PDB file of C-alpha atoms in Angstrom:
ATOM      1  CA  UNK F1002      19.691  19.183   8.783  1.00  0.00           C
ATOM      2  CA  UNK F1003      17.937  19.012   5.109  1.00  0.00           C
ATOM      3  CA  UNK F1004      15.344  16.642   6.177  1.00  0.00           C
ATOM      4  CA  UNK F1005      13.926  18.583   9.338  1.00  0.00           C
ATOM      5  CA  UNK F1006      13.881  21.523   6.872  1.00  0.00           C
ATOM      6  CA  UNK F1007      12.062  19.771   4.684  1.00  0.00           C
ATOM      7  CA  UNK F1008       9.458  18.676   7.463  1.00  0.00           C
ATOM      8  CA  UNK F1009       8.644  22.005   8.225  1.00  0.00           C
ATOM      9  CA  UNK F1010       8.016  22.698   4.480  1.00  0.00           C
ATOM     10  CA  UNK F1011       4.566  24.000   3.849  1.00  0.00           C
ATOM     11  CA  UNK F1012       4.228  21.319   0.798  1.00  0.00           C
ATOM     12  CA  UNK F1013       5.738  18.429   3.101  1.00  0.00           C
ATOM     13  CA  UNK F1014       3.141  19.626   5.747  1.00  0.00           C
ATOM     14  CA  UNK F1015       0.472  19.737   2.682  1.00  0.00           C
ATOM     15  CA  UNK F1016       1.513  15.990   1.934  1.00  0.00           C
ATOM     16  CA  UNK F1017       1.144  15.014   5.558  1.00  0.00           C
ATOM     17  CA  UNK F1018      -1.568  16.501   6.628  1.00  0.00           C
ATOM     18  CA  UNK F1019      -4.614  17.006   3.562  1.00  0.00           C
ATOM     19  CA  UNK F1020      -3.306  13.848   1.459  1.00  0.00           C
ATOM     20  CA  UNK F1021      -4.936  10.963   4.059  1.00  0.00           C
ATOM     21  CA  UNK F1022      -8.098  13.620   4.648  1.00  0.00           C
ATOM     22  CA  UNK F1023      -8.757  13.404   0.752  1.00  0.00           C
ATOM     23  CA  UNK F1024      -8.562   9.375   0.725  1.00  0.00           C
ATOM     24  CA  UNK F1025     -10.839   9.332   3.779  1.00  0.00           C
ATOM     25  CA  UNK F1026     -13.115  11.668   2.357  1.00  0.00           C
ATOM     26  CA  UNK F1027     -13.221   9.953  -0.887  1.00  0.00           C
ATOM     27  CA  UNK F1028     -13.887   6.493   1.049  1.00  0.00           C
ATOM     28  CA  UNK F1029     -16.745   8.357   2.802  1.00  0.00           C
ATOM     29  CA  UNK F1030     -18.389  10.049  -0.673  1.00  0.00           C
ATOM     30  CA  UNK F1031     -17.811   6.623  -2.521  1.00  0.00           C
ATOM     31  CA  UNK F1032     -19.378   4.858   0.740  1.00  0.00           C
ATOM     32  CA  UNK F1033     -22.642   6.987   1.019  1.00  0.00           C
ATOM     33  CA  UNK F1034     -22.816   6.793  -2.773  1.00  0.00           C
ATOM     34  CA  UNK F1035     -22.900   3.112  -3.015  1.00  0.00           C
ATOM     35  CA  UNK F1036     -25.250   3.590  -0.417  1.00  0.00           C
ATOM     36  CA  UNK F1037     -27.875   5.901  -1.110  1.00  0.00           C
ATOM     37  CA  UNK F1038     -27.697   4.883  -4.957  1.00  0.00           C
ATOM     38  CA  UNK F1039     -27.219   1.811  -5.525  1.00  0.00           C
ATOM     39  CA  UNK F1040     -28.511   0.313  -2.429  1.00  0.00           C
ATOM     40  CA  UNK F1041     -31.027  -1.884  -4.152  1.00  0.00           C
ATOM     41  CA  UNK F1042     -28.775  -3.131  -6.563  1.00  0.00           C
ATOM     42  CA  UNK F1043     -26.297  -4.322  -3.772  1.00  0.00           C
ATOM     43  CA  UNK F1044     -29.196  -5.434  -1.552  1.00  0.00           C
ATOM     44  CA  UNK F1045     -29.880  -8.317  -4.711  1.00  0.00           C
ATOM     45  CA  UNK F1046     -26.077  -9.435  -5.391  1.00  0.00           C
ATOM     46  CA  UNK F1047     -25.946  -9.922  -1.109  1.00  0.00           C
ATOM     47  CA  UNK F1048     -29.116 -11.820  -1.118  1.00  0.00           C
ATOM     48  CA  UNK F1049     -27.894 -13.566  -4.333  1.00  0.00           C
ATOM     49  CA  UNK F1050     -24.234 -14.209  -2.662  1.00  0.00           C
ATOM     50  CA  UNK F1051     -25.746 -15.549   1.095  1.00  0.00           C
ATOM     51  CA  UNK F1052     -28.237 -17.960  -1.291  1.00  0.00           C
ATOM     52  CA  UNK F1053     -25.316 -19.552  -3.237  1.00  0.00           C
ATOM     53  CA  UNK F1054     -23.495 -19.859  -0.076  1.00  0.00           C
ATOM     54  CA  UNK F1055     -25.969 -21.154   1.734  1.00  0.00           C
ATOM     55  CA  UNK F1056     -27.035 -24.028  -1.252  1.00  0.00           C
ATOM     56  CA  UNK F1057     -23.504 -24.886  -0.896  1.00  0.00           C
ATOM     57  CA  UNK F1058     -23.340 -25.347   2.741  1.00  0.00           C
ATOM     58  CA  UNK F1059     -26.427 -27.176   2.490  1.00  0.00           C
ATOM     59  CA  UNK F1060     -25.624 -29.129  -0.388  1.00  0.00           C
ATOM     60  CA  UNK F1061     -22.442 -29.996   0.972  1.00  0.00           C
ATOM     61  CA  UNK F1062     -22.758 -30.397   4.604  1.00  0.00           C
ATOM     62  CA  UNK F1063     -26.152 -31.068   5.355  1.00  0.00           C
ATOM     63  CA  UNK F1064     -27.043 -33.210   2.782  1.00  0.00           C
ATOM     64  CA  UNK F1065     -24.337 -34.691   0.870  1.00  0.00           C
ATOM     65  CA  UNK F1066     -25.109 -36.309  -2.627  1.00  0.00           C
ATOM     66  CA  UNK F1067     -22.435 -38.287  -3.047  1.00  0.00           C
ATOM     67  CA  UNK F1068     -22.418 -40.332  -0.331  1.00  0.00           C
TER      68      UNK F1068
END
């Protein structure tokens, strides 16, 4: 009997409800921020991180050295 009180509790309901709204909306702010900030930024560390990966699928698989 406690526990369905404590469901319709307005803090319960508070914990429920607003609680997963404030981590999405904090994904979303952090999201656009990355974004519209530091898009250049990220642009060179992805171009950086698909060069290394591709030099070492090339140098690798393509073209093995030690062979």
């Amino acid at each position: 009997m406690e526990q369905s009180s404590y469901l319709t509790h307005p803090t319960a309901v508070f914990h429920l409800v607003c609680w997963p709204w404030s981590f999405v909306i904090a994904a979303l702010l952090l999201e656009s921020w990355l974004h519209f900030q530091q898009t250049a930024f990220l642009t060179q560390v992805w171009r950086k991180y698909q060069d290394g990966c591709w030099l070492i699928f090339h140098d690798r698989f393509l073209h093995p050295t030690g062979v």
